[in-house]
Coordinates of C-alpha atoms in Angstrom, one line a residue:
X1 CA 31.1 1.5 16.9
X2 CA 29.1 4.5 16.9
X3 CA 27.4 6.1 13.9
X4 CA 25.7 9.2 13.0
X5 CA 24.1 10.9 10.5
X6 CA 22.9 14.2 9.0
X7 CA 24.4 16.6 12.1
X8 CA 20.9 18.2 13.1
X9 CA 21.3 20.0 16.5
X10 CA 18.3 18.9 18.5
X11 CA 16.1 21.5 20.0
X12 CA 13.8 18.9 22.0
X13 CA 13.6 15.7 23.4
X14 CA 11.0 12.7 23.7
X15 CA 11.3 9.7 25.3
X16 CA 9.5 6.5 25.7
X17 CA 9.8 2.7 25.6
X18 CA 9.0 2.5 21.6
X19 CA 8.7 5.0 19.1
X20 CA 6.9 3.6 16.2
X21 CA 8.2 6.3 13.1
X22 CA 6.1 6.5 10.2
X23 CA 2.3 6.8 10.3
X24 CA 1.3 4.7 7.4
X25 CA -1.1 1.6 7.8
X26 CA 1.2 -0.7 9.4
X27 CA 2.6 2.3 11.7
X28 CA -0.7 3.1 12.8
X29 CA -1.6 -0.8 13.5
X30 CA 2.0 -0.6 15.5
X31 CA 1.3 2.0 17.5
X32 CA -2.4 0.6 18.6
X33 CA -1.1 -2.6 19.3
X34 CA 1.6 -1.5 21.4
X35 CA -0.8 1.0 23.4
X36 CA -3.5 -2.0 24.1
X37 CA -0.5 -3.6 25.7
X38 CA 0.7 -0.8 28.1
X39 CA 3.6 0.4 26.4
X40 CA 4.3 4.3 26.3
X41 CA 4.9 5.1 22.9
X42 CA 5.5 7.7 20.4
X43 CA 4.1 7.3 16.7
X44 CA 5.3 10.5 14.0
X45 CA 3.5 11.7 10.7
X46 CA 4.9 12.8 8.2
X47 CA 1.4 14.0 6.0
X48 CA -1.9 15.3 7.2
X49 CA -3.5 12.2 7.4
X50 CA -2.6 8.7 9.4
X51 CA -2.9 5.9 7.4
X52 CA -0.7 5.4 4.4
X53 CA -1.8 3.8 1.8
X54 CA -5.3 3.4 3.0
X55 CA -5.0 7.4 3.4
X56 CA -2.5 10.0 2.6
X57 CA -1.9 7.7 -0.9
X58 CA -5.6 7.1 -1.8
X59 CA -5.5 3.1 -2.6
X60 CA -8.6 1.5 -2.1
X61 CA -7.6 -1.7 -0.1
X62 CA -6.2 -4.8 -2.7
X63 CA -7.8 -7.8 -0.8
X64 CA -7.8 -11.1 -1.6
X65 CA -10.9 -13.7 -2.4
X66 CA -12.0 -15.1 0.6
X67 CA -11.7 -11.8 3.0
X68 CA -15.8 -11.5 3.5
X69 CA -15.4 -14.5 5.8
X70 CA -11.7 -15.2 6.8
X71 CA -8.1 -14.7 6.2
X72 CA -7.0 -11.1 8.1
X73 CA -7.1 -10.2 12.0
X74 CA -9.8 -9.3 14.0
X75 CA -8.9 -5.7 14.0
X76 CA -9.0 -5.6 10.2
X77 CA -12.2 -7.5 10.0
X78 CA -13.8 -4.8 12.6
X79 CA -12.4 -2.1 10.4
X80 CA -14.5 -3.5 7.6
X81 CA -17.5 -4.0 9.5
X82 CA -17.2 -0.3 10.6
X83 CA -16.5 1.0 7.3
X84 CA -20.0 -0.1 5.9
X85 CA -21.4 0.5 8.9
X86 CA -20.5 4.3 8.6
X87 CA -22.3 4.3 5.5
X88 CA -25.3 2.5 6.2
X89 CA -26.0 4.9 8.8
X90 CA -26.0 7.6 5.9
X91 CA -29.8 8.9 5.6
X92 CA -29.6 8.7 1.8
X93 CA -27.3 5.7 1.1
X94 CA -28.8 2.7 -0.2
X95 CA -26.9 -0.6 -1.1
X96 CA -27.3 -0.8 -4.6
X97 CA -23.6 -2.8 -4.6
X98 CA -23.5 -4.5 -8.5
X99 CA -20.1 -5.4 -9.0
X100 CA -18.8 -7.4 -6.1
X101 CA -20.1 -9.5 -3.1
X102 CA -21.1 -7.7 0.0
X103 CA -21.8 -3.8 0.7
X104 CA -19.2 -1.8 -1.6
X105 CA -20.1 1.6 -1.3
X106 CA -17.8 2.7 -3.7
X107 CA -19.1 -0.3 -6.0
X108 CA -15.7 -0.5 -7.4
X109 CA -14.3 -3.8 -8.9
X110 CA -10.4 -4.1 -7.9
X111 CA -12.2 -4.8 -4.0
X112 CA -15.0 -5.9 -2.2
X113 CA -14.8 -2.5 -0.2
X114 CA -14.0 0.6 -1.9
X115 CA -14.7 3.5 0.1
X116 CA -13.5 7.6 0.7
X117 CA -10.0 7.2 2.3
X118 CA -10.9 10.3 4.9
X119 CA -13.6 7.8 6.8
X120 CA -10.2 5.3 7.3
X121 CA -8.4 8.2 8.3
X122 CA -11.3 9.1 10.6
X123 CA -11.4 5.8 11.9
X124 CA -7.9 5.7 12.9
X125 CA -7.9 9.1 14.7
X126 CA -11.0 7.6 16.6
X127 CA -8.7 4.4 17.0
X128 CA -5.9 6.0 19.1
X129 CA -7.7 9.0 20.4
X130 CA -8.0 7.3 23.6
X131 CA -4.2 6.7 23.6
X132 CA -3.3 10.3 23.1
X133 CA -6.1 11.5 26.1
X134 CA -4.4 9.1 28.4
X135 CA -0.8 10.4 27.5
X136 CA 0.4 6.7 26.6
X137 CA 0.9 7.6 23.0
X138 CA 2.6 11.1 21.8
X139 CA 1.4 11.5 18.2
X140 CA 4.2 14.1 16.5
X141 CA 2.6 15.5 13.2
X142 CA 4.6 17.1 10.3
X143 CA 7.6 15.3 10.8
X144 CA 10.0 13.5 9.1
X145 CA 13.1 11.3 10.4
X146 CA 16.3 13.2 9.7
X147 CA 19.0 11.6 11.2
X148 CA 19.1 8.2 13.4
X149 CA 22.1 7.1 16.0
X150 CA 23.2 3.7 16.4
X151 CA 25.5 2.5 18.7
X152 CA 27.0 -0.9 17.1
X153 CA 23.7 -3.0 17.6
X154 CA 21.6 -0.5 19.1
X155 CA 19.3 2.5 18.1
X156 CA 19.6 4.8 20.7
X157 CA 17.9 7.9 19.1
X158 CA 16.0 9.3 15.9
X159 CA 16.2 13.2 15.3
X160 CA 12.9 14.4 13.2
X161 CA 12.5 17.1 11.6
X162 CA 9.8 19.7 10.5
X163 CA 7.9 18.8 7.5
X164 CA 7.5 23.0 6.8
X165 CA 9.3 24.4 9.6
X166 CA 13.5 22.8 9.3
X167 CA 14.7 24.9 12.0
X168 CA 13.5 23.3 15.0
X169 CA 14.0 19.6 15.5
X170 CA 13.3 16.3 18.3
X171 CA 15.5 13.8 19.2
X172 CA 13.2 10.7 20.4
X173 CA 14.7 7.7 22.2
X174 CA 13.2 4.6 23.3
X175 CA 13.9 1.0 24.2
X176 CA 12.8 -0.1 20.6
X177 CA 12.0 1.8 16.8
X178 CA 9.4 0.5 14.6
X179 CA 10.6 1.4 11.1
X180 CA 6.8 2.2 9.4
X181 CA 7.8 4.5 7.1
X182 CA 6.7 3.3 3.4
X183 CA 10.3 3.4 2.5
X184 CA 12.2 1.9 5.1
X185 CA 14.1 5.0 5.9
X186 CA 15.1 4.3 9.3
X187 CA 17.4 1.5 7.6
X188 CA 19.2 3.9 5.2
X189 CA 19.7 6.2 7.9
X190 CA 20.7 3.9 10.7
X191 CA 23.8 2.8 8.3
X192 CA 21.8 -0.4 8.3
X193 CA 21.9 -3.3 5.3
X194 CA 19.1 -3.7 3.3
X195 CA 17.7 -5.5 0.1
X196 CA 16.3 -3.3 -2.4
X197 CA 14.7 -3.8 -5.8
X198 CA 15.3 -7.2 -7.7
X199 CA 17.7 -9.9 -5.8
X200 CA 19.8 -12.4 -8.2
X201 CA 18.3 -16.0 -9.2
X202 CA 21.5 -17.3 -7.7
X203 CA 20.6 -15.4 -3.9
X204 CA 17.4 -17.6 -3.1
X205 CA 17.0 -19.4 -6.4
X206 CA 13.8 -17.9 -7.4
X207 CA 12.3 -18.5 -11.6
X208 CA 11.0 -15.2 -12.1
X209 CA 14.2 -13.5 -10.9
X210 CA 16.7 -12.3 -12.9
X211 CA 20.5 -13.6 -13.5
X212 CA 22.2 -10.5 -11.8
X213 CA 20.8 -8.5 -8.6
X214 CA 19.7 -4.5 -9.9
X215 CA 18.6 -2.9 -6.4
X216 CA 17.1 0.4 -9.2
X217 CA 14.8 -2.1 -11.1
X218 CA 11.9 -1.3 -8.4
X219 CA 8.4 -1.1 -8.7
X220 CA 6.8 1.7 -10.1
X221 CA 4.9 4.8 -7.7
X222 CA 1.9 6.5 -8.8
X223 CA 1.2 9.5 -7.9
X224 CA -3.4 9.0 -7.4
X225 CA -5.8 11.7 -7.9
X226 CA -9.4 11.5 -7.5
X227 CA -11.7 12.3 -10.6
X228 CA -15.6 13.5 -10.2
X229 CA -18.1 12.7 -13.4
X230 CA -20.0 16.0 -14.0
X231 CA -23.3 16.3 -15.7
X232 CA -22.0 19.1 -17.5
X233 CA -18.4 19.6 -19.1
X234 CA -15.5 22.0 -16.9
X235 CA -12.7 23.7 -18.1
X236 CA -9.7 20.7 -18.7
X237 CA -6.5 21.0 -16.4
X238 CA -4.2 23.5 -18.6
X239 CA -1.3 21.7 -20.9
X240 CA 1.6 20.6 -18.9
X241 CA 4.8 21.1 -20.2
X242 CA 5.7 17.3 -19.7
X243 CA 2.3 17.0 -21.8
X244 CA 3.9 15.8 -25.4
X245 CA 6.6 14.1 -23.6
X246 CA 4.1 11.9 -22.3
X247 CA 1.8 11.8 -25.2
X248 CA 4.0 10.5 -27.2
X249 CA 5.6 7.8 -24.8
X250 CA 5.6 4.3 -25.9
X251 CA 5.4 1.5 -23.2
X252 CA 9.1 -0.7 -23.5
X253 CA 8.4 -3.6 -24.0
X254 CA 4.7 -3.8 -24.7
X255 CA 4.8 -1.3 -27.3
X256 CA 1.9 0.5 -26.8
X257 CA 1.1 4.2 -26.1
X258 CA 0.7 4.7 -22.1
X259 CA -1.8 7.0 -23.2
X260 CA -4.3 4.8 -24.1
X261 CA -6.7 1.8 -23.3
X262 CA -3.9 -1.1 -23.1
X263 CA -2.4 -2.2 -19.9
X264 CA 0.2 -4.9 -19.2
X265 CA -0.9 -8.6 -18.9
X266 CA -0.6 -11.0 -16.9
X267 CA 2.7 -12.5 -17.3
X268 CA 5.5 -11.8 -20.4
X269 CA 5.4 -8.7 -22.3
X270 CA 1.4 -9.4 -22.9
X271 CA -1.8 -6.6 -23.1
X272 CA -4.6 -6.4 -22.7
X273 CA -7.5 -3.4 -23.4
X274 CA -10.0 -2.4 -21.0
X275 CA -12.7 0.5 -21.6
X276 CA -12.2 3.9 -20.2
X277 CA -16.0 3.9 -19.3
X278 CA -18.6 0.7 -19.6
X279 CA -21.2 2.4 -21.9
X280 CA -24.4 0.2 -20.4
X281 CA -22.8 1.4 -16.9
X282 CA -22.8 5.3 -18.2
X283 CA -26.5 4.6 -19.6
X284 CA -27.7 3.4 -16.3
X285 CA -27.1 -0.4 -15.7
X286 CA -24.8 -0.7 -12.8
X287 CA -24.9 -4.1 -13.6
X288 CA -23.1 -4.7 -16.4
X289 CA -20.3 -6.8 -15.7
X290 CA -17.7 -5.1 -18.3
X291 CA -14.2 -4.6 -16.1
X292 CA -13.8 -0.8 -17.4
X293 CA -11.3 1.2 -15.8
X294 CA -13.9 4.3 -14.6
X295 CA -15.3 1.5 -12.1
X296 CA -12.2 -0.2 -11.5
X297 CA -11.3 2.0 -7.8
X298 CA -14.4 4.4 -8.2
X299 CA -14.8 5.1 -4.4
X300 CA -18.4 7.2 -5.1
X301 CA -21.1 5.4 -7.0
X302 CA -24.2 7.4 -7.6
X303 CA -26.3 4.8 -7.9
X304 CA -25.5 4.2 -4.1
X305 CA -27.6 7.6 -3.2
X306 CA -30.6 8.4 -2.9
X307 CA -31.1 11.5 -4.9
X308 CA -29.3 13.2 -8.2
X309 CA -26.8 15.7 -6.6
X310 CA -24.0 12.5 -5.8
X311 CA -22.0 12.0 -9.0
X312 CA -19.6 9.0 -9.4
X313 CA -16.2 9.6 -7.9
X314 CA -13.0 7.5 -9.2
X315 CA -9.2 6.9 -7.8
X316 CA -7.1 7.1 -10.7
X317 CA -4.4 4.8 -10.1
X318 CA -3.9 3.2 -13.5
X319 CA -1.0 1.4 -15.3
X320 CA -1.4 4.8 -17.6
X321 CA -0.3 7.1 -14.6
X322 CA 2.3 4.6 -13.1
X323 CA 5.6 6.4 -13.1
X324 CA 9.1 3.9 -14.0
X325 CA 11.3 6.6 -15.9
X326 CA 13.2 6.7 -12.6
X327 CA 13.3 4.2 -9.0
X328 CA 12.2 5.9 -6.0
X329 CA 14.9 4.9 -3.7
X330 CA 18.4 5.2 -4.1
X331 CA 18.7 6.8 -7.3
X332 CA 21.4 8.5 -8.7
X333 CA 19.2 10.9 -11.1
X334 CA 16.3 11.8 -9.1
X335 CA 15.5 12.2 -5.9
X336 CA 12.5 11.2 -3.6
X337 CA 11.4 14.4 -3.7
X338 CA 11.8 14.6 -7.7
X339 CA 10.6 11.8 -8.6
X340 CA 7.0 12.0 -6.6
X341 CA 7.1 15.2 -8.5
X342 CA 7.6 14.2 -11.7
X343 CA 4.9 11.3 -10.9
X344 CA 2.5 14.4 -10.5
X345 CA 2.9 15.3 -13.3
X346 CA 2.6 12.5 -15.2
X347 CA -1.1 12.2 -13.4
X348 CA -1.5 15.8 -14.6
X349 CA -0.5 15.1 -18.1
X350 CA -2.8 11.9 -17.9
X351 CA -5.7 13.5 -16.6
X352 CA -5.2 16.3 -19.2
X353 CA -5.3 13.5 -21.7
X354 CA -8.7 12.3 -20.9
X355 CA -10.4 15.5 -20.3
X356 CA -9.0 16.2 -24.1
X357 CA -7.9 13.4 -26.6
X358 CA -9.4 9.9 -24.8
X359 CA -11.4 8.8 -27.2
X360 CA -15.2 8.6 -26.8
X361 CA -15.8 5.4 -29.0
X362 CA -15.8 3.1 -25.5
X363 CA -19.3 4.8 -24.8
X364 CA -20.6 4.9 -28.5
X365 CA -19.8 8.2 -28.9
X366 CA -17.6 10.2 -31.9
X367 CA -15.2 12.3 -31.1
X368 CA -12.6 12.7 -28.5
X369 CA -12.1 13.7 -24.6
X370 CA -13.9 13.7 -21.5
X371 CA -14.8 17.1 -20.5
X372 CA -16.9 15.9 -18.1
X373 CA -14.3 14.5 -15.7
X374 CA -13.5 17.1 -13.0
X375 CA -10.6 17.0 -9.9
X376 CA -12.2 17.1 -7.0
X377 CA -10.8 19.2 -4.4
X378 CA -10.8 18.5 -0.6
X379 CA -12.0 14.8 -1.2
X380 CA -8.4 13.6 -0.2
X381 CA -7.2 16.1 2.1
X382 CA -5.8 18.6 -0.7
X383 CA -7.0 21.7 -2.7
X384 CA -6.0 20.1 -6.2
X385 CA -8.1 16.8 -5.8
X386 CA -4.2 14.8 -5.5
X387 CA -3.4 12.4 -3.1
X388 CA -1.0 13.8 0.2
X389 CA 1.9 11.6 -0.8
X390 CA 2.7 9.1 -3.6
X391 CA 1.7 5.9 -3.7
X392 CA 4.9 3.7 -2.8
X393 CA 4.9 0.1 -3.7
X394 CA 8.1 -1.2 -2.8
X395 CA 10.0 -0.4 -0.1
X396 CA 13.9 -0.9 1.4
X397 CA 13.8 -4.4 2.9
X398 CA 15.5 -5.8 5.7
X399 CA 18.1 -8.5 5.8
X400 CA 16.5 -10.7 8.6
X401 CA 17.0 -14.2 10.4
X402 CA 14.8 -15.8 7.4
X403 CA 14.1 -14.4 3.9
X404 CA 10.4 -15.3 2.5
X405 CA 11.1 -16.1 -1.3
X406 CA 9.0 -16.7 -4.3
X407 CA 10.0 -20.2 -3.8
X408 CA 8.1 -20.5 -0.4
X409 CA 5.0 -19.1 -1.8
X410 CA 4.6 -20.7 -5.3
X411 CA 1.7 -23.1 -6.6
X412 CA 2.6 -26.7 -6.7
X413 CA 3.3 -27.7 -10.0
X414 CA -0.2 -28.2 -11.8
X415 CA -2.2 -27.4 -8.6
X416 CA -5.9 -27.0 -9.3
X417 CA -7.7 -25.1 -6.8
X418 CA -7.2 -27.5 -3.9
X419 CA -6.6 -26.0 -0.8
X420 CA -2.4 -26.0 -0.3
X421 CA -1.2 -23.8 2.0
X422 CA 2.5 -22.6 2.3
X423 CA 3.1 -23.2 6.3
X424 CA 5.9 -22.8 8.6
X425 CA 6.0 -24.0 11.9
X426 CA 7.0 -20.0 13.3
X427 CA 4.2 -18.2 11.9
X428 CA 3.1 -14.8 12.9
X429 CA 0.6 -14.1 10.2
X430 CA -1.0 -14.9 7.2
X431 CA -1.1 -13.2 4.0
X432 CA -2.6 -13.9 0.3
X433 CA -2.3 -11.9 -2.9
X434 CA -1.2 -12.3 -6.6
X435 CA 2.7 -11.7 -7.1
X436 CA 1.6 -8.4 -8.9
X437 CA 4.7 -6.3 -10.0
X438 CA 4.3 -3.4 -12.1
X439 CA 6.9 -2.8 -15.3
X440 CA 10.1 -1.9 -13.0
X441 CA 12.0 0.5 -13.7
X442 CA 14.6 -1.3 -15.3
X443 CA 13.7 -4.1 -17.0
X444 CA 10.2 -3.2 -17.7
X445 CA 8.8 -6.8 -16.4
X446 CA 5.1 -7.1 -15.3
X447 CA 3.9 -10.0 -13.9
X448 CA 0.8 -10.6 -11.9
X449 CA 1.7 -14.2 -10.5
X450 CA -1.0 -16.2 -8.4
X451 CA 0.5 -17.8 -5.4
X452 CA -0.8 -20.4 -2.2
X453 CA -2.3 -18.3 0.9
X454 CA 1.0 -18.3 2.9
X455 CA 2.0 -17.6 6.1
X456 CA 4.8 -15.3 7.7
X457 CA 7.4 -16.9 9.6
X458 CA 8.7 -15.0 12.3
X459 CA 12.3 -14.4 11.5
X460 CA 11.3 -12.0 8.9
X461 CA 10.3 -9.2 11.4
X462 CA 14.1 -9.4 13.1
X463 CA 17.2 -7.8 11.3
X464 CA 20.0 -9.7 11.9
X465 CA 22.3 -6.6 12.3
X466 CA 20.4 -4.8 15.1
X467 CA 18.8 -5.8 18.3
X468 CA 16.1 -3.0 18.9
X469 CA 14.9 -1.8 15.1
X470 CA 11.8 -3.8 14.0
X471 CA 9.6 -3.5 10.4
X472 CA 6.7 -2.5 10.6
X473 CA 5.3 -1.8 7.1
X474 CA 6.6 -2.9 3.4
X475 CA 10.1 -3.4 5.0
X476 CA 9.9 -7.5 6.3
X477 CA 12.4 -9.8 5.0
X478 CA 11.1 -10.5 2.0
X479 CA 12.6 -10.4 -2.1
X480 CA 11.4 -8.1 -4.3
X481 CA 9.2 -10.7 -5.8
X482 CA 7.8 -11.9 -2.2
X483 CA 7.1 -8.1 -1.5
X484 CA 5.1 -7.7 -4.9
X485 CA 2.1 -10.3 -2.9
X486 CA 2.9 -8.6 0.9
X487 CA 2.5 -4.6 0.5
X488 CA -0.8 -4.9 0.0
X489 CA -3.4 -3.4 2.8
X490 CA -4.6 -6.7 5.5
X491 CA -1.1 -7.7 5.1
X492 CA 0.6 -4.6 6.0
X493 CA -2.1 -3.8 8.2
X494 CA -0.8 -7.5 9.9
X495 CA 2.7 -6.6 10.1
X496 CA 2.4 -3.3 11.7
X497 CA 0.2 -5.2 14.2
X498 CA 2.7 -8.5 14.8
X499 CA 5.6 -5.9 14.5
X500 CA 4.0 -3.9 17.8
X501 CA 3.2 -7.1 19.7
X502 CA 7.0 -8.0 19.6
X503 CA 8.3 -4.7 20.6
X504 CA 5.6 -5.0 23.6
X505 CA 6.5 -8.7 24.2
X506 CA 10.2 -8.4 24.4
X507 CA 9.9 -5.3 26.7
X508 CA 7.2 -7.2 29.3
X509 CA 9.0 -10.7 29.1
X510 CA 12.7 -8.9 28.8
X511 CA 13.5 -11.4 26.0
X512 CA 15.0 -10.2 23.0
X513 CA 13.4 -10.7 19.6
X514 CA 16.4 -12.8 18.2
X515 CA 15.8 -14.5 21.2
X516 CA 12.4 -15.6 20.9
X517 CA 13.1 -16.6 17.1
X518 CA 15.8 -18.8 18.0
X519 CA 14.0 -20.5 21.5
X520 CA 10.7 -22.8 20.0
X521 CA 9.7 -22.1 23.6
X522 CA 9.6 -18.9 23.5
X523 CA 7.8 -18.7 19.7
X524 CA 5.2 -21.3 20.7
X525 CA 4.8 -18.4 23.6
X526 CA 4.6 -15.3 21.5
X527 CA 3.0 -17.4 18.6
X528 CA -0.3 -17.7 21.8
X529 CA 0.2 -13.7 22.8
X530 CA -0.2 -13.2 19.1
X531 CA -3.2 -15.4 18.7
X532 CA -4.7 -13.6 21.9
X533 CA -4.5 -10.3 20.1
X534 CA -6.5 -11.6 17.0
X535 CA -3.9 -12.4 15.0
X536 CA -4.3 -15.7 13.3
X537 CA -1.0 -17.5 12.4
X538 CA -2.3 -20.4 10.4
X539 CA -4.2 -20.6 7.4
X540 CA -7.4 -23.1 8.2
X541 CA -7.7 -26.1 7.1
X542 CA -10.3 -26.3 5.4
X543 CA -11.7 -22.8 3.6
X544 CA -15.3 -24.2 2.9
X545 CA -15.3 -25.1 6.5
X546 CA -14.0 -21.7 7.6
X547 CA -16.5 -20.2 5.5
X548 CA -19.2 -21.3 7.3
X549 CA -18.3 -20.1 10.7

């Protein structure tokens, strides 16, 4: 049976032996991978800047605890490397890094790296550049898929079409797509099932779900902006008109102002109250170990230069700017579009807010607002100092061979801090994060769950309804819950990497991916390829051990 979508007559026509649509982190990763092996590909952007989340959405990377010495892929572990060495190579920067382990040049506390998203960006072009000279990868900018054909099991084409110009429009066909768009569009447009928000206790028996399946209760988005500490006060954003809307907005469930210094705890319908600013910090200790939000994903620390003209530079990406009025996906309100617009604006009212009625009290002052906080223009790729696209946390999902659950990932009852692994004898990957949801946008639950390192089997990368279509960002077969520990950067980074070493394997050995799941021949075979590639599949077994190498 054939299917098609959204009629866009085609004006152009691209063809190779994998198209890898969507440029975010795991796209990019895709698209590198399948170039190292020899495979003509195609890899389209939407935004000005490759890189998703690391990028065009201005997250500094969410890493977990033991990612100085092990625990991600080579490629990732080079990135790092290279990311402090760009800015130890800086004439004036010196490593004056206080609040974590290792060189942070940012110096923020939610990761042991926290850096300018356009040196990633930078790094990436540098990353493929040598692909795009040779003519084995077409990069198409300022597109976005429109319309994808599939004939019964089979993708057979994409249509894109102009982020700014909607006239003109390319068809691309390959032997395999890579969905690496943030939202798993290719699924939606294929006519393709999918899991989406919160899956039913009953479906895979998980505790934290709830009794009945709500695909709208998602994860929030945030729209991020990047704010600069002047020595001297500016002139605040003017007063949106969502401004006493917002102002006035009281968190369900916790019952707190969003404007303000609570945020959601850990688990239940808990709080707790961090500083706007560490006062010791703003009087010149750098040292002080207060978690305040100012330093929580600063990506600038002036105390990192040499010099007084570098001023402290923050990512706002707060629980007081996440937006859950409405789900991203699949809404019958809002639309994508409307609601990464109405996310603006909340970060506009927010930032508003804090230029004018935060109070001063966290820094021993009187009084009220922080005149001194400024947007900074041009540091992420925009005139009005706001990220290129909104920051999407949860994506459509696929309905693959196996399903990772919160049951395959949780800690043994009363485990201590002995090393226990979740294993699986396909693995692909590793991955290790808290279970940290947001307040969804139905329920309102927040949970920030701490789970064994675990590893991803390899029937998670393989619908089960289509032969050539592989994930290759938030989209793996995971639950909503599962996905909450997976989007974040070395594991997406991972599966845009294992997700471009399939494609490549299946096209040089001719074997299909459902194939080489359901062979233990041919996984032991692709489980060595992805080893080759510096992908580790198992966690070690010992971490002290691994530490030391």
């Amino acid at each position: 049976m054939s299917r098609a979508h959204t009629a866009v007559t085609s004006t152009a026509r691209v063809d190779a032996q994998a198209a890898v649509v969507g440029a975010s982190l795991g796209g990019v990763m895709a698209a590198w991978q399948l170039c190292r092996a020899g495979v003509k590909t195609v890899l389209t952007s939407e935004f000005p800047w490759i890189g998703g989340q690391m990028t065009s959405q201005a997250v500094p990377p969410d890493e977990h605890r033991y990612i100085e010495s092990f625990g991600a892929s080579a490629s990732y572990m080079a990135f790092r490397k290279a990311v402090r060495a760009h800015y130890k190579a800086q004439d004036r920067f010196v490593d004056n890094t206080a609040m974590t382990e290792g060189c942070n040049p940012g110096d923020g506390w939610v990761s042991r790296l926290c850096f300018e998203p356009a040196v990633a960006e930078r790094y990436f072009r540098d990353l493929l550049q040598p692909y795009v000279d040779s003519g084995a990868l077409i990069l198409l900018e300022a597109v976005r898929p429109a319309a994808a054909l599939r004939n019964d099991r089979t993708i057979v084409s994409v249509t894109l079409q102009g982020v700014r110009d909607r006239i003109g429009c390319t068809e691309v066909r390959a032997d395999y797509f890579l969905d690496a768009t943030d939202t798993g569009s290719l699924l939606a447009l294929a006519d393709l099932p999918y899991r989406l928000g919160k899956e039913s206790r009953s479906e895979f028996d998980e505790p934290q779900a709830p009794e009945h399946a709500d695909s709208c209760d998602q994860q929030p988005v945030t729209f991020v902006c990047a704010l600069r500490w002047q020595t001297t006060p500016v002139t605040p954003v003017p007063r949106p008109p969502e401004y006493d809307f917002w102002r006035a907005h009281i968190l369900p469930n916790y019952n707190y102002p969003l404007f303000s210094d609570h945020i959601p705890g850990h688990e239940g319908f808990s709080t707790v109250r961090l500083p706007f600013f560490s006062a010791a910090a703003m009087a010149g200790e750098p040292r002080d170990p207060t978690l305040d939000l100012w330093r929580y994903r600063r990506i600038i620390a002036a105390h990192n230069w040499q010099g007084e003209t570098v001023t402290d530079v923050s990512l706002i990406n707060w629980a007081q700017n996440d937006y859950a009025f409405h789900p991203l996906l699949d809404g019958e309100v809002r639309s994508e579009r409307e609601v990464a617009e109405a996310a603006k604006a909340l970060t506009r009212c927010f930032v508003h807010w804090l230029q004018t009625e935060a109070p001063r009290e966290c820094i021993g002052e009187q009084g009220y607002g922080f005149p001194e906080l400024a947007l900074v223009e041009g540091l992420l790729g925009t005139s009005d100092g706001f990220a290129q696209q909104v920051y999407v946390r949860e994506s459509r999902r696929i309905v693959g061979l196996q399903t990772l659950s919160q049951r395959d990932i949780l800690l043994y009852e009363n485990d201590t801090d002995d090393w226990h692994p979740a294993t699986c004898c396909n693995s692909v990957g590793i991955g290790l994060y808290n279970m940290d949801i947001h307040p969804t946008c139905v329920s309102g639950m927040g949970s920030n769950a701490v789970v064994r390192p675990f590893e991803l089997p390899l029937g998670i990368f393989i619908p089960a309804d289509v032969d050539n279509l592989l994930p290759a960002c938030k989209n793996i077969g995971v639950t909503h819950l599962v996905n909450a520990a997976t989007r974040v950067h070395p594991i997406e980074w991972l599966i845009g990497e294992v997700a471009g070493l399939l494609a490549a394997h299946s096209l040089d050995t001719g074997a299909a991916p459902a194939g080489i799941y359901e062979s233990a021949a041919l996984t032991t075979q692709f489980q060595s390829f992805v080893q080759e590639q510096g992908v580790p599949v198992h966690w070690p077994g010992d971490p002290l051990a691994a530490n030391n190498t």
